[in-house]
Structure formats: structure tokens, C-alpha cells
PDB file of C-alpha atoms in Angstrom:
ATOM      1  CA  MET A 263      21.157 -42.257  12.488  1.00 42.00           C
ATOM      2  CA  GLN A 264      17.788 -42.222  10.730  1.00 38.00           C
ATOM      3  CA  LEU A 265      16.251 -40.508  13.768  1.00 36.00           C
ATOM      4  CA  PHE A 266      19.040 -37.884  13.778  1.00 30.00           C
ATOM      5  CA  LEU A 267      18.560 -37.139  10.088  1.00 29.00           C
ATOM      6  CA  ASN A 268      14.814 -36.899  10.457  1.00 40.00           C
ATOM      7  CA  LYS A 269      15.289 -34.420  13.294  1.00 39.00           C
ATOM      8  CA  LYS A 270      17.764 -32.395  11.213  1.00 40.00           C
ATOM      9  CA  MET A 271      15.423 -32.397   8.233  1.00 41.00           C
ATOM     10  CA  GLY A 272      12.569 -31.380  10.469  1.00 46.00           C
ATOM     11  CA  SER A 273      14.635 -28.541  11.927  1.00 48.00           C
ATOM     12  CA  ASN A 274      15.549 -27.244   8.453  1.00 46.00           C
ATOM     13  CA  ILE A 275      11.966 -27.445   7.291  1.00 39.00           C
ATOM     14  CA  ARG A 276      10.750 -25.644  10.396  1.00 44.00           C
ATOM     15  CA  LYS A 277      13.300 -22.837   9.919  1.00 41.00           C
ATOM     16  CA  ALA A 278      12.332 -22.352   6.287  1.00 37.00           C
ATOM     17  CA  ALA A 279       8.656 -22.614   7.136  1.00 40.00           C
ATOM     18  CA  VAL A 280       9.009 -19.929   9.818  1.00 38.00           C
ATOM     19  CA  LEU A 281      10.720 -17.635   7.294  1.00 35.00           C
ATOM     20  CA  THR A 282       8.024 -18.319   4.730  1.00 35.00           C
ATOM     21  CA  ALA A 283       5.271 -17.717   7.287  1.00 36.00           C
ATOM     22  CA  ALA A 284       6.877 -14.410   8.243  1.00 35.00           C
ATOM     23  CA  ILE A 285       6.994 -13.355   4.591  1.00 32.00           C
ATOM     24  CA  VAL A 286       3.354 -14.307   4.075  1.00 37.00           C
ATOM     25  CA  SER A 287       2.493 -12.340   7.210  1.00 35.00           C
ATOM     26  CA  MET A 288       4.254  -9.256   5.818  1.00 33.00           C
ATOM     27  CA  THR A 289       2.394  -9.646   2.540  1.00 35.00           C
ATOM     28  CA  VAL A 290      -0.982  -9.807   4.285  1.00 36.00           C
ATOM     29  CA  ALA A 291      -0.100  -6.889   6.551  1.00 37.00           C
ATOM     30  CA  SER A 292       0.905  -4.696   3.611  1.00 37.00           C
ATOM     31  CA  ALA A 293      -2.279  -5.506   1.692  1.00 37.00           C
ATOM     32  CA  SER A 294      -4.660  -3.697   4.032  1.00 44.00           C
ATOM     33  CA  TRP A 295      -4.579  -0.850   6.510  1.00 54.00           C
ATOM     34  CA  ALA A 296      -7.199   0.836   8.690  1.00 67.00           C
ATOM     35  CA  ASP A 297      -7.140   3.091  11.726  1.00 86.00           C
ATOM     36  CA  ASN A 298      -8.878   5.966  13.458  1.00 92.00           C
ATOM     37  CA  ILE A 299      -7.970   9.585  12.892  1.00 93.00           C
ATOM     38  CA  THR A 300      -9.232  12.613  14.782  1.00 92.00           C
ATOM     39  CA  VAL A 301      -9.309  16.024  13.134  1.00 90.00           C
ATOM     40  CA  ASN A 302     -10.179  19.464  14.440  1.00 85.00           C
ATOM     41  CA  TYR A 303     -12.604  21.379  12.281  1.00 74.00           C
ATOM     42  CA  ASN A 304     -11.681  24.624  13.988  1.00 71.00           C
ATOM     43  CA  GLY A 305      -8.356  24.103  12.233  1.00 66.00           C
ATOM     44  CA  LEU A 306     -10.109  23.767   8.880  1.00 70.00           C
ATOM     45  CA  THR A 307      -8.950  25.898   5.985  1.00 73.00           C
ATOM     46  CA  GLY A 308     -10.627  25.864   2.606  1.00 71.00           C
ATOM     47  CA  SER A 309      -9.814  26.699  -1.000  1.00 66.00           C
ATOM     48  CA  SER A 310     -13.204  26.608  -2.596  1.00 66.00           C
ATOM     49  CA  GLY A 311     -16.247  28.424  -3.866  1.00 65.00           C
ATOM     50  CA  LYS A 312     -19.995  28.223  -3.404  1.00 61.00           C
ATOM     51  CA  VAL A 313     -21.924  25.928  -5.740  1.00 62.00           C
ATOM     52  CA  ASN A 314     -25.696  25.689  -6.138  1.00 58.00           C
ATOM     53  CA  PRO A 315     -26.685  22.076  -6.935  1.00 55.00           C
ATOM     54  CA  HIS A 316     -29.858  21.510  -8.881  1.00 52.00           C
ATOM     55  CA  PRO A 317     -32.981  21.729  -6.646  1.00 49.00           C
ATOM     56  CA  ASN A 318     -34.115  18.280  -7.840  1.00 50.00           C
ATOM     57  CA  GLY A 319     -30.934  16.737  -6.480  1.00 49.00           C
ATOM     58  CA  ALA A 320     -30.161  15.309  -3.055  1.00 46.00           C
ATOM     59  CA  TYR A 321     -28.899  18.609  -1.662  1.00 47.00           C
ATOM     60  CA  PHE A 322     -30.796  21.901  -1.423  1.00 43.00           C
ATOM     61  CA  GLY A 323     -29.088  25.281  -1.207  1.00 53.00           C
ATOM     62  CA  GLY A 324     -25.541  26.481  -1.649  1.00 62.00           C
ATOM     63  CA  VAL A 325     -22.600  24.303  -0.703  1.00 68.00           C
ATOM     64  CA  SER A 326     -18.859  24.863  -0.535  1.00 74.00           C
ATOM     65  CA  ALA A 327     -16.881  22.844  -3.052  1.00 84.00           C
ATOM     66  CA  GLY A 328     -13.136  22.501  -3.011  1.00 88.00           C
ATOM     67  CA  LEU A 329     -10.009  21.258  -1.302  1.00 90.00           C
ATOM     68  CA  MET A 330      -9.965  21.420   2.504  1.00 89.00           C
ATOM     69  CA  THR A 331      -7.127  21.048   5.003  1.00 88.00           C
ATOM     70  CA  PHE A 332      -7.874  19.740   8.504  1.00 90.00           C
ATOM     71  CA  ALA A 333      -5.685  19.973  11.607  1.00 90.00           C
ATOM     72  CA  VAL A 334      -4.898  16.401  12.732  1.00 92.00           C
ATOM     73  CA  GLN A 335      -5.251  15.933  16.499  1.00 92.00           C
ATOM     74  CA  SER A 336      -4.377  12.242  16.633  1.00 91.00           C
ATOM     75  CA  GLY A 337      -3.936   9.408  14.189  1.00 91.00           C
ATOM     76  CA  PRO A 338      -1.377   7.539  12.084  1.00 88.00           C
ATOM     77  CA  SER A 339       1.903   9.411  11.714  1.00 86.00           C
ATOM     78  CA  MET A 340       1.720   9.038   7.941  1.00 85.00           C
ATOM     79  CA  TRP A 341      -0.676  12.021   7.807  1.00 86.00           C
ATOM     80  CA  GLY A 342       1.463  14.428   9.837  1.00 88.00           C
ATOM     81  CA  SER A 343      -0.238  17.445  11.431  1.00 90.00           C
ATOM     82  CA  ASN A 344      -2.506  18.271   8.503  1.00 90.00           C
ATOM     83  CA  LEU A 345      -4.812  16.292   6.249  1.00 91.00           C
ATOM     84  CA  GLN A 346      -6.104  17.394   2.865  1.00 92.00           C
ATOM     85  CA  ALA A 347      -9.438  16.004   1.743  1.00 93.00           C
ATOM     86  CA  PHE A 348     -12.420  16.435  -0.522  1.00 93.00           C
ATOM     87  CA  CYS A 349     -16.038  15.872   0.509  1.00 90.00           C
ATOM     88  CA  VAL A 350     -17.769  12.691  -0.583  1.00 89.00           C
ATOM     89  CA  ASP A 351     -21.322  13.574   0.538  1.00 83.00           C
ATOM     90  CA  ILE A 352     -23.463  16.407  -0.775  1.00 76.00           C
ATOM     91  CA  ASN A 353     -26.416  15.993   1.597  1.00 74.00           C
ATOM     92  CA  THR A 354     -24.563  16.046   4.949  1.00 79.00           C
ATOM     93  CA  TRP A 355     -22.815  19.014   6.519  1.00 79.00           C
ATOM     94  CA  LEU A 356     -19.404  18.863   8.136  1.00 82.00           C
ATOM     95  CA  VAL A 357     -19.643  18.931  11.927  1.00 81.00           C
ATOM     96  CA  THR A 358     -17.756  21.958  13.213  1.00 76.00           C
ATOM     97  CA  GLY A 359     -16.619  23.318  16.550  1.00 77.00           C
ATOM     98  CA  GLN A 360     -15.142  20.105  17.949  1.00 84.00           C
ATOM     99  CA  ASN A 361     -12.692  17.293  17.366  1.00 90.00           C
ATOM    100  CA  VAL A 362     -14.219  14.651  15.116  1.00 92.00           C
ATOM    101  CA  THR A 363     -13.061  11.046  14.756  1.00 94.00           C
ATOM    102  CA  TYR A 364     -13.172   9.016  11.557  1.00 94.00           C
ATOM    103  CA  ASP A 365     -12.490   5.443  10.576  1.00 94.00           C
ATOM    104  CA  ILE A 366      -9.982   5.819   7.769  1.00 93.00           C
ATOM    105  CA  VAL A 367      -9.922   2.871   5.359  1.00 94.00           C
ATOM    106  CA  SER A 368      -8.303   2.037   2.073  1.00 94.00           C
ATOM    107  CA  ALA A 369     -10.545   3.067  -0.824  1.00 95.00           C
ATOM    108  CA  ASN A 370     -10.497  -0.478  -2.239  1.00 92.00           C
ATOM    109  CA  SER A 371     -11.664  -2.095   1.027  1.00 92.00           C
ATOM    110  CA  THR A 372     -15.030  -2.396   2.792  1.00 91.00           C
ATOM    111  CA  GLY A 373     -16.355   1.083   3.480  1.00 92.00           C
ATOM    112  CA  GLY A 374     -14.294   2.549   0.655  1.00 94.00           C
ATOM    113  CA  LEU A 375     -15.257   3.084  -2.988  1.00 94.00           C
ATOM    114  CA  SER A 376     -16.795   0.891  -5.650  1.00 92.00           C
ATOM    115  CA  ALA A 377     -14.471  -0.529  -8.301  1.00 92.00           C
ATOM    116  CA  LEU A 378     -15.821   1.925 -10.883  1.00 91.00           C
ATOM    117  CA  ALA A 379     -15.491   4.925  -8.563  1.00 93.00           C
ATOM    118  CA  LEU A 380     -11.914   3.935  -7.691  1.00 95.00           C
ATOM    119  CA  THR A 381     -11.032   3.656 -11.389  1.00 94.00           C
ATOM    120  CA  GLN A 382     -12.506   7.088 -12.053  1.00 94.00           C
ATOM    121  CA  VAL A 383     -10.861   8.739  -9.039  1.00 96.00           C
ATOM    122  CA  SER A 384      -7.534   7.189 -10.068  1.00 97.00           C
ATOM    123  CA  TRP A 385      -7.947   8.618 -13.555  1.00 96.00           C
ATOM    124  CA  LEU A 386      -8.804  12.068 -12.181  1.00 97.00           C
ATOM    125  CA  PHE A 387      -5.708  12.217  -9.978  1.00 97.00           C
ATOM    126  CA  ASP A 388      -3.413  10.745 -12.630  1.00 96.00           C
ATOM    127  CA  ASN A 389      -4.483  13.330 -15.181  1.00 96.00           C
ATOM    128  CA  HIS A 390      -5.423  16.443 -13.189  1.00 97.00           C
ATOM    129  CA  ALA A 391      -3.547  16.350  -9.880  1.00 95.00           C
ATOM    130  CA  SER A 392      -1.951  19.686 -10.814  1.00 95.00           C
ATOM    131  CA  ALA A 393      -5.299  21.275  -9.877  1.00 94.00           C
ATOM    132  CA  LEU A 394      -4.564  20.437  -6.230  1.00 92.00           C
ATOM    133  CA  SER A 395      -1.944  23.189  -6.198  1.00 92.00           C
ATOM    134  CA  GLY A 396      -3.793  25.423  -8.643  1.00 91.00           C
ATOM    135  CA  SER A 397      -6.370  28.166  -8.278  1.00 91.00           C
ATOM    136  CA  ASN A 398      -9.508  27.986  -6.152  1.00 89.00           C
ATOM    137  CA  SER A 399     -11.427  27.595  -9.407  1.00 90.00           C
ATOM    138  CA  ASP A 400      -9.406  24.479 -10.294  1.00 93.00           C
ATOM    139  CA  LYS A 401      -9.920  22.996  -6.817  1.00 92.00           C
ATOM    140  CA  THR A 402     -13.644  23.619  -7.064  1.00 90.00           C
ATOM    141  CA  ALA A 403     -13.693  21.949 -10.495  1.00 93.00           C
ATOM    142  CA  PHE A 404     -11.866  18.974  -8.982  1.00 95.00           C
ATOM    143  CA  GLN A 405     -14.529  18.634  -6.261  1.00 93.00           C
ATOM    144  CA  LEU A 406     -17.366  18.936  -8.780  1.00 91.00           C
ATOM    145  CA  THR A 407     -15.775  16.232 -10.937  1.00 93.00           C
ATOM    146  CA  LEU A 408     -15.547  13.903  -7.932  1.00 93.00           C
ATOM    147  CA  TRP A 409     -19.190  14.468  -7.045  1.00 91.00           C
ATOM    148  CA  GLU A 410     -20.345  13.911 -10.626  1.00 90.00           C
ATOM    149  CA  MET A 411     -18.448  10.605 -10.783  1.00 90.00           C
ATOM    150  CA  LEU A 412     -19.690   9.406  -7.394  1.00 88.00           C
ATOM    151  CA  PHE A 413     -23.341  10.376  -7.826  1.00 84.00           C
ATOM    152  CA  GLU A 414     -23.862   9.638 -11.515  1.00 80.00           C
ATOM    153  CA  GLY A 415     -21.765   6.486 -11.906  1.00 64.00           C
ATOM    154  CA  GLN A 416     -22.815   4.600 -15.022  1.00 59.00           C
ATOM    155  CA  GLU A 417     -26.349   5.980 -14.927  1.00 57.00           C
ATOM    156  CA  LYS A 418     -25.558   8.897 -17.211  1.00 59.00           C
ATOM    157  CA  ILE A 419     -22.983   8.736 -19.976  1.00 65.00           C
ATOM    158  CA  PRO A 420     -21.459  11.017 -21.061  1.00 79.00           C
ATOM    159  CA  PHE A 421     -21.011  12.957 -17.838  1.00 87.00           C
ATOM    160  CA  ASN A 422     -22.339  16.494 -17.727  1.00 86.00           C
ATOM    161  CA  LEU A 423     -22.825  18.718 -14.686  1.00 86.00           C
ATOM    162  CA  GLU A 424     -25.820  20.414 -16.284  1.00 81.00           C
ATOM    163  CA  THR A 425     -27.951  17.255 -16.505  1.00 80.00           C
ATOM    164  CA  GLY A 426     -28.654  14.146 -14.449  1.00 78.00           C
ATOM    165  CA  ASN A 427     -28.951  13.415 -10.728  1.00 75.00           C
ATOM    166  CA  PHE A 428     -26.244  15.865  -9.674  1.00 79.00           C
ATOM    167  CA  GLN A 429     -26.196  19.288 -11.244  1.00 80.00           C
ATOM    168  CA  ALA A 430     -24.247  22.424 -10.402  1.00 79.00           C
ATOM    169  CA  GLN A 431     -25.634  25.707 -11.692  1.00 72.00           C
ATOM    170  CA  ASN A 432     -24.546  29.295 -12.126  1.00 68.00           C
ATOM    171  CA  PHE A 433     -20.889  28.856 -11.308  1.00 70.00           C
ATOM    172  CA  GLY A 434     -19.075  29.554 -14.555  1.00 83.00           C
ATOM    173  CA  THR A 435     -15.471  28.459 -15.034  1.00 90.00           C
ATOM    174  CA  PRO A 436     -15.289  25.517 -12.554  1.00 90.00           C
ATOM    175  CA  ILE A 437     -18.269  23.856 -14.243  1.00 90.00           C
ATOM    176  CA  THR A 438     -16.749  24.377 -17.691  1.00 92.00           C
ATOM    177  CA  THR A 439     -13.424  22.960 -16.506  1.00 95.00           C
ATOM    178  CA  ALA A 440     -15.051  19.967 -14.820  1.00 94.00           C
ATOM    179  CA  ASN A 441     -17.148  19.139 -17.897  1.00 93.00           C
ATOM    180  CA  THR A 442     -13.992  19.267 -20.045  1.00 94.00           C
ATOM    181  CA  TRP A 443     -12.301  16.757 -17.749  1.00 96.00           C
ATOM    182  CA  LEU A 444     -15.395  14.555 -17.510  1.00 94.00           C
ATOM    183  CA  ALA A 445     -15.628  14.237 -21.292  1.00 92.00           C
ATOM    184  CA  ASN A 446     -12.629  11.882 -21.158  1.00 91.00           C
ATOM    185  CA  ALA A 447     -13.360  10.106 -17.873  1.00 91.00           C
ATOM    186  CA  PRO A 448     -13.547   6.284 -17.867  1.00 89.00           C
ATOM    187  CA  THR A 449     -17.005   4.748 -17.582  1.00 85.00           C
ATOM    188  CA  ILE A 450     -15.981   1.123 -16.993  1.00 87.00           C
ATOM    189  CA  ALA A 451     -14.141  -0.231 -13.958  1.00 88.00           C
ATOM    190  CA  GLY A 452     -10.621  -1.413 -14.638  1.00 87.00           C
ATOM    191  CA  GLY A 453      -7.298  -0.376 -13.162  1.00 86.00           C
ATOM    192  CA  VAL A 454      -6.121   1.914 -10.388  1.00 91.00           C
ATOM    193  CA  SER A 455      -3.431   4.562 -10.101  1.00 94.00           C
ATOM    194  CA  ASN A 456       0.213   3.531  -9.980  1.00 92.00           C
ATOM    195  CA  GLN A 457       1.107   6.825  -8.322  1.00 94.00           C
ATOM    196  CA  TRP A 458      -1.595   7.458  -5.712  1.00 96.00           C
ATOM    197  CA  GLU A 459      -3.213   5.636  -2.802  1.00 95.00           C
ATOM    198  CA  PHE A 460      -6.748   6.638  -1.796  1.00 96.00           C
ATOM    199  CA  TYR A 461      -8.484   6.484   1.568  1.00 96.00           C
ATOM    200  CA  VAL A 462     -12.062   7.123   2.662  1.00 96.00           C
ATOM    201  CA  LEU A 463     -12.825   8.729   6.012  1.00 95.00           C
ATOM    202  CA  ASN A 464     -16.071   7.351   7.424  1.00 95.00           C
ATOM    203  CA  PRO A 465     -17.628   9.334  10.319  1.00 94.00           C
ATOM    204  CA  LYS A 466     -17.300   7.597  13.685  1.00 93.00           C
ATOM    205  CA  ASP A 467     -17.887  10.279  16.318  1.00 92.00           C
ATOM    206  CA  PRO A 468     -20.260  11.869  15.589  1.00 91.00           C
ATOM    207  CA  VAL A 469     -21.670   9.560  12.929  1.00 91.00           C
ATOM    208  CA  ASN A 470     -23.983  12.205  11.428  1.00 88.00           C
ATOM    209  CA  ASN A 471     -21.098  13.811   9.651  1.00 88.00           C
ATOM    210  CA  GLN A 472     -19.755  14.125   6.134  1.00 89.00           C
ATOM    211  CA  ARG A 473     -17.578  11.428   4.549  1.00 93.00           C
ATOM    212  CA  LEU A 474     -14.268  12.519   3.073  1.00 94.00           C
ATOM    213  CA  ILE A 475     -11.725  11.193   0.613  1.00 96.00           C
ATOM    214  CA  THR A 476      -7.983  11.716   1.019  1.00 96.00           C
ATOM    215  CA  TRP A 477      -4.877  10.389  -0.694  1.00 95.00           C
ATOM    216  CA  ARG A 478      -1.119  10.155  -0.650  1.00 92.00           C
ATOM    217  CA  GLU A 479       1.566   9.361  -3.153  1.00 90.00           C
ATOM    218  CA  LYS A 480       2.549   5.723  -3.077  1.00 87.00           C
ATOM    219  CA  PRO A 481       5.655   5.319  -0.875  1.00 79.00           C
ATOM    220  CA  LYS A 482       9.018   5.261  -2.601  1.00 73.00           C
ATOM    221  CA  ASP A 483      10.995   4.221   0.479  1.00 57.00           C
ATOM    222  CA  PRO A 484      13.852   1.952  -0.689  1.00 49.00           C
ATOM    223  CA  ASN A 485      13.448  -0.041   2.542  1.00 56.00           C
ATOM    224  CA  GLU A 486       9.804  -0.775   1.815  1.00 51.00           C
ATOM    225  CA  ILE A 487       9.167  -4.267   0.522  1.00 48.00           C
ATOM    226  CA  SER A 488       7.313  -4.088  -2.780  1.00 44.00           C
ATOM    227  CA  GLU A 489       5.022  -6.817  -4.043  1.00 46.00           C
ATOM    228  CA  PRO A 490       7.609  -8.289  -6.480  1.00 48.00           C
ATOM    229  CA  ALA A 491      10.221  -8.266  -3.714  1.00 49.00           C
ATOM    230  CA  THR A 492       7.817  -9.984  -1.350  1.00 48.00           C
ATOM    231  CA  LEU A 493       7.155 -12.696  -3.902  1.00 48.00           C
ATOM    232  CA  LEU A 494      10.905 -13.082  -4.393  1.00 49.00           C
ATOM    233  CA  LEU A 495      11.406 -13.555  -0.658  1.00 49.00           C
ATOM    234  CA  LEU A 496       8.549 -16.026  -0.567  1.00 49.00           C
ATOM    235  CA  SER A 497      10.171 -17.997  -3.380  1.00 52.00           C
ATOM    236  CA  ALA A 498      13.465 -17.919  -1.453  1.00 52.00           C
ATOM    237  CA  GLY A 499      11.733 -19.349   1.593  1.00 52.00           C
ATOM    238  CA  LEU A 500      10.208 -22.160  -0.417  1.00 49.00           C
ATOM    239  CA  GLY A 501      13.585 -22.773  -2.032  1.00 51.00           C
ATOM    240  CA  MET A 502      15.143 -23.181   1.409  1.00 52.00           C
ATOM    241  CA  ILE A 503      12.632 -25.898   2.187  1.00 50.00           C
ATOM    242  CA  PHE A 504      13.448 -27.709  -1.064  1.00 49.00           C
ATOM    243  CA  PHE A 505      17.238 -27.520  -0.773  1.00 48.00           C
ATOM    244  CA  SER A 506      17.253 -28.291   2.952  1.00 51.00           C
ATOM    245  CA  THR A 507      15.281 -31.483   2.440  1.00 49.00           C
ATOM    246  CA  ARG A 508      17.347 -32.385  -0.643  1.00 50.00           C
ATOM    247  CA  ARG A 509      20.655 -31.845   1.191  1.00 51.00           C
ATOM    248  CA  SER A 510      19.485 -33.886   4.153  1.00 49.00           C
ATOM    249  CA  GLY A 511      18.380 -36.632   1.820  1.00 51.00           C
ATOM    250  CA  ALA A 512      21.794 -36.611   0.115  1.00 48.00           C
ATOM    251  CA  GLN A 513      23.546 -36.871   3.497  1.00 47.00           C
ATOM    252  CA  PHE A 514      21.376 -39.835   4.402  1.00 38.00           C
ATOM    253  CA  ALA A 515      22.184 -41.547   1.088  1.00 43.00           C
ATOM    254  CA  SER A 516      25.943 -41.085   1.545  1.00 47.00           C
ATOM    255  CA  LEU A 517      25.810 -42.488   5.081  1.00 44.00           C
ATOM    256  CA  ALA A 518      23.766 -45.463   3.917  1.00 51.00           C
TER     257      ALA A 518
END
């Protein structure tokens, strides 16, 4: 009888442990995501304007600044047939005339953004995402704000596009708009957006290509397991272990 009860207890524990392991696996799987995505630059459309960075900066000459849409040739279905992105680099041109493949990674993972940059990008989207569907001037201001945050960091506070390592000159309204936004931007890392997820596209083929940043609204699928729900399921799995062993122990005591 003792052997039978031990086997039954072991079976219950194994069942609960398998459930718990599956829940832990889902938690780990939902915490990170990375894949390749191939885009066609011939399918590129832009909503931008020309900006002249300061000649003492990393980039010389005029550069387009603004929101771009790329035609997706292959990649995760979550991006559909088009991908909107902003440039991360200012000293590397986009490769055109061919399909280009990127490693696309979560902004808070290796190859993504620093903690401070992620905090600042989160703030920018949370407060000024309306610019994404606004005028070309607003989209250009959005790009300039991103560049100022990424290339100035904590080296120059307060932010200002007319001083420091990255400067944009002779472009009027977008610079004024960007400086207005930057006046309230966070300068210390702490917190990320509750509404948006951010991803960095790192050049893979060819590698001498411009990095990009893209985003999506955090999923609101009722079937998606959120972090609190995952923890609840994990607790349920542990509870099964406890009650299974307790019930088996009670059965053993009554038989004794």
C-alpha cells in the first residue's frame, strides 16, 4: 500500500510539475522575441524633408529625416506587408535597389537600445505619437527628436538641436517643434511605455546599412496570456503540487 501511495503521489507531482514547467516555458517565450525580416527598398515611401546636420557632427551633407514605409518581402506575420520605421544612424546610408535583410530584436534586448534611450523613446511615443499621422513637418520633427536623444544622451542637458554633437540647421518649423518636445524629455533612465513595443532592425545582409527602429502597439488580444495571468497560472500549478501531496498524505493516514 505504501508503494501504491508513493506512486500515486509521484504521479500527481509529475502532472503538476509538467503543468508548471509548461507555464514557465510560456513565460520565458513571451519575454523575448527575435527574427529576421527582409524588406524591399524599391518599395520605400517617405514622408520627410531634407535636414543639414552641423558640419562638425558625424554626418556631412543633407540627409532625409522622417517616417519611412518599407515593403516587407518576408518575415514575421506580425508586420504584415508594410513596415514603418525611423532611421537610427546618421552616418550610414540606406542600401537601395535590392532586398535587404535585418535582424529584428526587441529594443530592451542585446542589440537594441540603452535603458536611457528606451525610456526617452517611450516618452516620445507616449506623448507625441499623433505626429506619426501628422504632416511631413511633424514626422521630420519626430525623426530629429529621436536622433537628438540617441546621439546626445546625457552628455548635453537640456537638449537643443542647435548645440552639441548633433545639430540640424536651416530647417525652420521641424527644428522648433523638436526643441519644444525635447524641453520636457526625460534625462534619467526609468520606465518604458505601457502602450508601445519597440524593435531595432540591425543590418544583416548587407551589413553596411542603416539601422532602423520600428514599433507596434502592445497586443490587446483577449487570448494572449498577460504577465499577471501567467503568474496566476504558475501559482495554480504550484497549488496543484501542494494539494495533490496533501490529499495523498491524507489518504495514507486514513488507510493506516
